[in-house]
Short mmCIF file of C-alpha atoms and ligand atoms in Angstrom, two decimals:
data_model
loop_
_atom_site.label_atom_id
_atom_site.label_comp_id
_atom_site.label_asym_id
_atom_site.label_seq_id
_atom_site.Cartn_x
_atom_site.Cartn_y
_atom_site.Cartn_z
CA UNK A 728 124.57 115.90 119.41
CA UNK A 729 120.58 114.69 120.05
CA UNK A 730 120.18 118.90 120.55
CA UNK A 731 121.60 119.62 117.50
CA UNK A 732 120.42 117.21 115.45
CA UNK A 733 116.97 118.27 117.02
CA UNK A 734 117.55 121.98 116.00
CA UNK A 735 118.39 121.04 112.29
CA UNK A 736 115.10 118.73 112.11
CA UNK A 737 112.88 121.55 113.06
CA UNK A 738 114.62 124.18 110.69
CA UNK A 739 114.17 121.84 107.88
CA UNK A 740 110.73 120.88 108.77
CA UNK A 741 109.17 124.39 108.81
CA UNK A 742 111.52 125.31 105.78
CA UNK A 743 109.96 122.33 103.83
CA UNK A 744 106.56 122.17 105.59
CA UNK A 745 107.13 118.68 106.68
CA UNK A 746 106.06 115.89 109.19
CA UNK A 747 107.44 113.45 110.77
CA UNK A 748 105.38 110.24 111.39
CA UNK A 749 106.91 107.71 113.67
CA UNK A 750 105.60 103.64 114.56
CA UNK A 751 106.11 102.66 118.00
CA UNK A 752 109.15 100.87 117.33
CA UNK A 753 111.32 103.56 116.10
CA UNK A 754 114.43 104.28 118.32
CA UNK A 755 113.46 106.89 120.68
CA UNK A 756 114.95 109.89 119.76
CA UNK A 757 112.98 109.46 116.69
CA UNK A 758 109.68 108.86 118.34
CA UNK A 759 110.81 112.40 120.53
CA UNK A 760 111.38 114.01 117.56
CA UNK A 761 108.11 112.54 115.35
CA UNK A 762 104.81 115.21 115.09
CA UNK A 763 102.65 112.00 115.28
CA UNK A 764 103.37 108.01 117.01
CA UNK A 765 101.49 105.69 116.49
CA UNK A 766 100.76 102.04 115.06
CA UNK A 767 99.70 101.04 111.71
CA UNK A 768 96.09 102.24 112.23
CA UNK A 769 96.49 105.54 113.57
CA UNK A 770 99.68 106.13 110.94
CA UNK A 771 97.57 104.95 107.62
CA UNK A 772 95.26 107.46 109.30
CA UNK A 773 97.75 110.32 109.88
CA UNK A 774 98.96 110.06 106.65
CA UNK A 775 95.53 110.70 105.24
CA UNK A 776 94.80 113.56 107.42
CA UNK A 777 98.21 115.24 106.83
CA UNK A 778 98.24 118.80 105.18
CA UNK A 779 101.89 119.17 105.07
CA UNK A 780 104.07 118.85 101.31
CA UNK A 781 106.63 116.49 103.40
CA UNK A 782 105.88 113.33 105.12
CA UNK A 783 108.93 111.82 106.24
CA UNK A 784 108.00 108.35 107.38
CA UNK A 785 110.23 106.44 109.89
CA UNK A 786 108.59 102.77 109.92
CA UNK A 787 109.47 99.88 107.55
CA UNK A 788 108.75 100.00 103.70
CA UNK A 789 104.78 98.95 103.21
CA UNK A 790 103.96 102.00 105.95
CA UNK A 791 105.59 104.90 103.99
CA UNK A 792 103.84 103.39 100.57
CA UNK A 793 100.72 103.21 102.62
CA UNK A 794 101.27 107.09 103.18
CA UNK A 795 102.23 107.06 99.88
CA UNK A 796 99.00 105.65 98.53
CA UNK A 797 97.16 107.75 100.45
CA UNK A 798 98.85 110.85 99.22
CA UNK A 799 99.36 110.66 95.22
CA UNK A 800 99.96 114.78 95.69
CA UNK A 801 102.79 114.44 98.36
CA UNK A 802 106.24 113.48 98.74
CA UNK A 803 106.88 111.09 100.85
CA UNK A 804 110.52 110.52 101.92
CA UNK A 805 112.05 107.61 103.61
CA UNK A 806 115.40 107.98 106.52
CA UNK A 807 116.38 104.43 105.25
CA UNK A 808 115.67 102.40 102.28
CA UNK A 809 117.14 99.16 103.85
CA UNK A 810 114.08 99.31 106.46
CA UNK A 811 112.12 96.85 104.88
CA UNK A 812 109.78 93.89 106.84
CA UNK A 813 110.53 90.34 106.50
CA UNK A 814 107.24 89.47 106.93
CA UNK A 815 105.59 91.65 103.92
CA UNK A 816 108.32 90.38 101.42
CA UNK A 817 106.61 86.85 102.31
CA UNK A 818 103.23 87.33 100.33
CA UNK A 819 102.95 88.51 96.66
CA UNK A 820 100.19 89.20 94.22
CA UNK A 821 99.92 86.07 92.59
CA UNK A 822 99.93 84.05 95.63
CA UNK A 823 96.28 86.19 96.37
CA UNK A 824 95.09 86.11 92.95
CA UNK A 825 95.44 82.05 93.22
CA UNK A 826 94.16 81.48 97.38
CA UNK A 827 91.13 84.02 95.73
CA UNK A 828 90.52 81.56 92.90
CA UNK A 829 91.17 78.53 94.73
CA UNK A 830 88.93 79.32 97.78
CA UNK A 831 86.27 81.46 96.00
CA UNK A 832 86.52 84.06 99.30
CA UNK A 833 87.52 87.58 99.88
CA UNK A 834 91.05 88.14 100.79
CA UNK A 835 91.87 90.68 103.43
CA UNK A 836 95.79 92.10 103.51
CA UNK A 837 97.15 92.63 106.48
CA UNK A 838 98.94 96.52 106.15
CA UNK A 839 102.38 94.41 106.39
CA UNK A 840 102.09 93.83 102.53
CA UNK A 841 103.68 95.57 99.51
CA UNK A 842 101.19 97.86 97.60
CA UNK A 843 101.10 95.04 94.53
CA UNK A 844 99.09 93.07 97.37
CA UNK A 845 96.79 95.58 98.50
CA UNK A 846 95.79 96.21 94.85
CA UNK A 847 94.69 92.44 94.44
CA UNK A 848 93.06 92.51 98.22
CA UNK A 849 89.20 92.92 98.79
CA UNK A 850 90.17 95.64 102.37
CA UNK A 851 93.63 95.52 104.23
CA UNK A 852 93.15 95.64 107.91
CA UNK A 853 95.75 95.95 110.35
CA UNK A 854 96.85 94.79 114.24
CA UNK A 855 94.02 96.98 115.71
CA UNK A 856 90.94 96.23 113.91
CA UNK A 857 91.20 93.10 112.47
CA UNK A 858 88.67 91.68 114.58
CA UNK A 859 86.02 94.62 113.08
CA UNK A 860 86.73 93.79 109.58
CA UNK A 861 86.76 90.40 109.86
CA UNK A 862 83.34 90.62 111.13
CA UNK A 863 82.12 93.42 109.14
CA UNK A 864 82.84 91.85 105.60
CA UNK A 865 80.06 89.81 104.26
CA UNK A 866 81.71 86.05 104.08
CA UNK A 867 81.82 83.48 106.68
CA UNK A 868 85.05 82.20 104.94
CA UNK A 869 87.25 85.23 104.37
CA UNK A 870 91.35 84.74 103.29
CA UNK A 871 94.16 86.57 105.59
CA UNK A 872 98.00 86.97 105.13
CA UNK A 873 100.25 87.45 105.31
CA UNK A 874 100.14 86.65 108.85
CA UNK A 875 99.30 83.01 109.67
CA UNK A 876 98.98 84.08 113.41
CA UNK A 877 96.83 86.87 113.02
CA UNK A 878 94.71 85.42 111.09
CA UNK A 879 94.16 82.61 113.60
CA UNK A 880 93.40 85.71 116.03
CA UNK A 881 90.98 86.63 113.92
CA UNK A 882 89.07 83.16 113.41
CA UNK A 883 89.42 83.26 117.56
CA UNK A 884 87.78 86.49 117.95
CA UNK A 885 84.56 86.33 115.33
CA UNK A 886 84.29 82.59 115.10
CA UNK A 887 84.37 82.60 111.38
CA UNK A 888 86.77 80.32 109.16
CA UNK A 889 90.00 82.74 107.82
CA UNK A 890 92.28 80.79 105.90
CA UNK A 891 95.76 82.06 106.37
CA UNK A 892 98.10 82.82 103.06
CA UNK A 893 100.65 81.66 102.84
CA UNK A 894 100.01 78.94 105.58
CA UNK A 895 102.73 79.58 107.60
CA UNK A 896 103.70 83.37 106.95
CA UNK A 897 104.60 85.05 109.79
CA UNK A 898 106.84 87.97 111.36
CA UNK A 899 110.14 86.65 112.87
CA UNK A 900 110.12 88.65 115.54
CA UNK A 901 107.34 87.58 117.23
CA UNK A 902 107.17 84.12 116.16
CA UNK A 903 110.54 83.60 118.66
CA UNK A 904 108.27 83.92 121.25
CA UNK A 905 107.45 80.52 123.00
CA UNK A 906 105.13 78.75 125.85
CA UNK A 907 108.74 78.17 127.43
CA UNK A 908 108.91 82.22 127.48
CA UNK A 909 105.15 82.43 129.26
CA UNK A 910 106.32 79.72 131.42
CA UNK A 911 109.48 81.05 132.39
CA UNK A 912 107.95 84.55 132.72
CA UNK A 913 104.79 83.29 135.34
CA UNK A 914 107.21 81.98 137.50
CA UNK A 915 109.81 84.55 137.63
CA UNK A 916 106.98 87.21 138.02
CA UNK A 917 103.74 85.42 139.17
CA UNK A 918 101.76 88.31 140.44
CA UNK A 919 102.39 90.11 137.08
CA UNK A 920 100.05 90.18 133.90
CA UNK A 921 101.22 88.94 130.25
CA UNK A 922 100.28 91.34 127.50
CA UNK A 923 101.34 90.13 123.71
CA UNK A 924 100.41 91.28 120.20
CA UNK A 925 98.43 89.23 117.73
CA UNK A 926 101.23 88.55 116.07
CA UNK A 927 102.55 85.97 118.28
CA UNK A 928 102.11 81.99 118.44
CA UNK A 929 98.49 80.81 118.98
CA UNK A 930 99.97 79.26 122.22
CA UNK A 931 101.64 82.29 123.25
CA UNK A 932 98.31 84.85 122.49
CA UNK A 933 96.20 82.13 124.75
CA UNK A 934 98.55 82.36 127.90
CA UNK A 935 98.18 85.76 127.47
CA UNK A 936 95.77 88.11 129.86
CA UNK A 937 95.65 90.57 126.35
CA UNK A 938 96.14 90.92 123.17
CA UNK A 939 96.37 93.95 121.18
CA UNK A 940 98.35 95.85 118.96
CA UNK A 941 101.29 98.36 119.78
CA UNK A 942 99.03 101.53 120.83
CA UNK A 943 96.65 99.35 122.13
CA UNK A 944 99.38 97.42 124.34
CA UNK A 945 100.30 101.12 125.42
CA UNK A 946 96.94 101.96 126.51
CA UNK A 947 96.54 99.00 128.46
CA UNK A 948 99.72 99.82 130.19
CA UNK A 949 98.77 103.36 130.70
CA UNK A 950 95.21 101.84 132.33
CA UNK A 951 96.42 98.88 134.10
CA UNK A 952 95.66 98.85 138.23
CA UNK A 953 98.90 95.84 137.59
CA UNK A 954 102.35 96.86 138.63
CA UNK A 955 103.89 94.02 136.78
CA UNK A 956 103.69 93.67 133.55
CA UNK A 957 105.48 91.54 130.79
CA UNK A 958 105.17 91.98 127.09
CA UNK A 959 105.32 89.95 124.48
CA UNK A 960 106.68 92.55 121.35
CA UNK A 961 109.73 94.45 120.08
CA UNK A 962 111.58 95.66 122.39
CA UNK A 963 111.58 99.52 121.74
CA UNK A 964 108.10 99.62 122.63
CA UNK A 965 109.12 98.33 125.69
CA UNK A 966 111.79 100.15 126.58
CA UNK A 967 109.80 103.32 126.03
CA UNK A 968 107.01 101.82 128.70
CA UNK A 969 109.85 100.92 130.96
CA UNK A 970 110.59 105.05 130.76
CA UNK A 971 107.41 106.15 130.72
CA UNK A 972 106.00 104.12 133.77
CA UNK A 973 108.85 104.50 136.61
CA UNK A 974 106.28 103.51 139.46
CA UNK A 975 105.78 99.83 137.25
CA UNK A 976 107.62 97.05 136.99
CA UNK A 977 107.59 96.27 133.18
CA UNK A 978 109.41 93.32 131.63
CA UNK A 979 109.80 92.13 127.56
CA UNK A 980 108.82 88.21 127.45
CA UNK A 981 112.37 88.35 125.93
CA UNK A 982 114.49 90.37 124.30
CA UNK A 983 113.67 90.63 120.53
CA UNK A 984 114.78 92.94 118.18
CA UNK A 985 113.18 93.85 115.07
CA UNK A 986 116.45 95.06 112.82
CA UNK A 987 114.46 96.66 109.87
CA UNK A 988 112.73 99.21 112.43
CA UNK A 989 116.26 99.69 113.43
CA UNK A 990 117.64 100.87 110.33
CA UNK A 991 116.19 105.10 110.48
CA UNK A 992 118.61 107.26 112.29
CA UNK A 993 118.08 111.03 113.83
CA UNK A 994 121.43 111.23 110.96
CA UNK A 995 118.99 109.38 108.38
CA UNK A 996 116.46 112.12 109.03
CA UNK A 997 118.18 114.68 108.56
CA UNK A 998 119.59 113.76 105.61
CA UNK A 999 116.20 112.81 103.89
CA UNK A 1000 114.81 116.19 104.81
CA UNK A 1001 117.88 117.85 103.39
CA UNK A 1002 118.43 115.99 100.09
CA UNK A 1003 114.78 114.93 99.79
CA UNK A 1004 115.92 112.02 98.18
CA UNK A 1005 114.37 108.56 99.27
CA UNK A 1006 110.75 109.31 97.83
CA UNK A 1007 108.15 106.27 97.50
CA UNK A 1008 106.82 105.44 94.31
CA UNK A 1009 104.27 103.38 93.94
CA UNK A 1010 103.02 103.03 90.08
CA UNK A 1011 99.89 104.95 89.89
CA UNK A 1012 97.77 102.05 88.53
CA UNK A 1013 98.93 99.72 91.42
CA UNK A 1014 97.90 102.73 94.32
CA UNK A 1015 94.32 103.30 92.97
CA UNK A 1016 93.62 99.61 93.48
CA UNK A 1017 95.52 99.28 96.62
CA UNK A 1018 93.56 102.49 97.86
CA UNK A 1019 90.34 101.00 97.33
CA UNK A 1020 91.79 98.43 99.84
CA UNK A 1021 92.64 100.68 102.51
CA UNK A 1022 89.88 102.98 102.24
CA UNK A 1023 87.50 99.87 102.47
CA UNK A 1024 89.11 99.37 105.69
CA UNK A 1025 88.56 102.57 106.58
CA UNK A 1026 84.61 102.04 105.65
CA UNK A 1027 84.67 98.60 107.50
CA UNK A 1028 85.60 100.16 110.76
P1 LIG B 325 101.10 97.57 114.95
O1 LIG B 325 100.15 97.95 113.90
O2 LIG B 325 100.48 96.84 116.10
O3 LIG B 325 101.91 98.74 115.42
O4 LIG B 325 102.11 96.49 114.36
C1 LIG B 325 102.94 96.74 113.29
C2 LIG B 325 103.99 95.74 113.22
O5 LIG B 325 104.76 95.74 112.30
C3 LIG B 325 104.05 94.75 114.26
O6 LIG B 325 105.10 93.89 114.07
FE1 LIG B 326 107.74 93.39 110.10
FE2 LIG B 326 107.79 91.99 112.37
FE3 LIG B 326 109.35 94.10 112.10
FE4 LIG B 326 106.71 94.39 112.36
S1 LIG B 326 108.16 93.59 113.87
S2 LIG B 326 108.01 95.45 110.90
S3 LIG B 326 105.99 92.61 111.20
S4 LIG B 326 109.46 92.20 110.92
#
């Protein structure tokens, strides 16, 4: 079936001149299958490299309207339209317009936001390089969200004051992680290091030996002189370390699931490439402003 399904992918690709980008947390037969995997960064920057018409985009909805944004000249086709992330539905464009007002600071959008967001933002930023454009904008005070714990990260790593907005937005699947997890974890497996995304609870991220987002995590792995490691993220990304690494012992901090990733199938792919139905629109006012936002972050970094 997996063979098959394989076969009909790359027919329709080269019939359609098509790609297929895939985020880390994709099932993996779609990661297999994907002509580039990667996190948010190195996706936003995929999709502005591409030079295919296609760009089938197996991630949750604010990636493919990233791609989107970044190509007003290509299609860009979603597997599911029910992959959408909790945490980008939590911040809108008013609530930035008002925290920009309010505060008198630059407001930087985490990539997990609708494109109605990124229009309103001063630069997005993502997992990866946060940190850099933190630092690099020119305000001590600078607004983040809608990540509440990445934006504490942030404040952690350049020592300047980021206000988070909303004040407690964050993504469900990380925020289940607990101390009780760490704790649990260190004793199970003492000799073994803890790595977590930014993501996670404040507590969590300063248990943790690193922190870093989903490529970065897999570079670490790749690097580590460890055997044991335990991560703090979604659990595909672990599972595909745990197959990629037979000689380590890797463990999740615990099992958590992120069901919107969850929602592209190999069927779903196929599908999209055959009906070419699914395409993101983003109104064409909204993406110029949002792709001032992005390509800032591009500049910052
Ligand atoms: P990365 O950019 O680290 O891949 O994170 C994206 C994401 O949605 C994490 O929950
Ligand atoms: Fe959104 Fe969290 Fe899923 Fe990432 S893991 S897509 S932030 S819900």
């Amino acid at each position: 079936m997996f063979v098959e399904q394989m076969f009909d992918i790359e027919g329709l690709k080269k019939q359609k001149n098509a790609v297929i980008l895939s985020h880390n947390y994709q099932i993996l037969p779609i990661q297999t299958i994907a002509d580039s995997v990667g996190d948010s960064l190195e996706l936003s920057m995929a999709a502005r490299d591409v030079e295919a018409d296609i760009i089938v985009f197996c991630g949750v909805d604010f990636m493919a309207e990233t791609a989107a944004i970044l190509n007003p000249n290509k299609k860009v086709l979603v597997p599911s339209t029910e992959a959408r992330c909790p945490m980008a539905a939590q911040l809108n464009a008013d609530m930035v317009r008002k925290a920009k007002e309010k505060y008198n600071a630059p407001f930087v959008a985490y990539v997990n936001t609708h494109a109605s967001v990124k229009a309103v933002a001063d630069v997005c930023c993502t997992s990866a390089n946060v940190a850099r454009v933190v630092e690099n904008i020119d305000s001590e005070t600078v607004l983040l969200g809608p990540d509440a714990n990445l934006a504490w990260y942030a404040a952690e790593k350049t020592g300047k004051e980021v206000i988070p907005v909303p004040e407690y937005g964050n993504c469900c699947v990380h925020q289940s992680f607990t101390v009780k997890d760490v704790e649990r974890a260190r004793i199970e497996h003492p000799e073994a290091e803890i790595i977590v995304h930014p993501e996670c609870r404040p507590e969590v991220q300063r248990f943790a030996d690193f922190v870093g987002s989903t490529s970065q995590m897999i570079r670490y792995v790749a690097e580590s002189g460890k055997n044991g490691i335990i991560i703090g993220t979604e659990i595909g990304l672990i599972e595909r370390l745990v197959d990629e690494h037979p000689g380590k012992e890797i463990f999740p901090l615990r099992t958590s699931v992120c069901s919107a990733m969850k929602k592209n199938t190999l069927d779903g792919v196929v599908k999209v490439l055959r009906e070419e139905n699914n395409v993101v629109r983003v109104d064409e006012k909204i993406a110029v402003r949002a792709r001032k936002a992005i390509e800032r972050m591009f500049e910052l970094c």
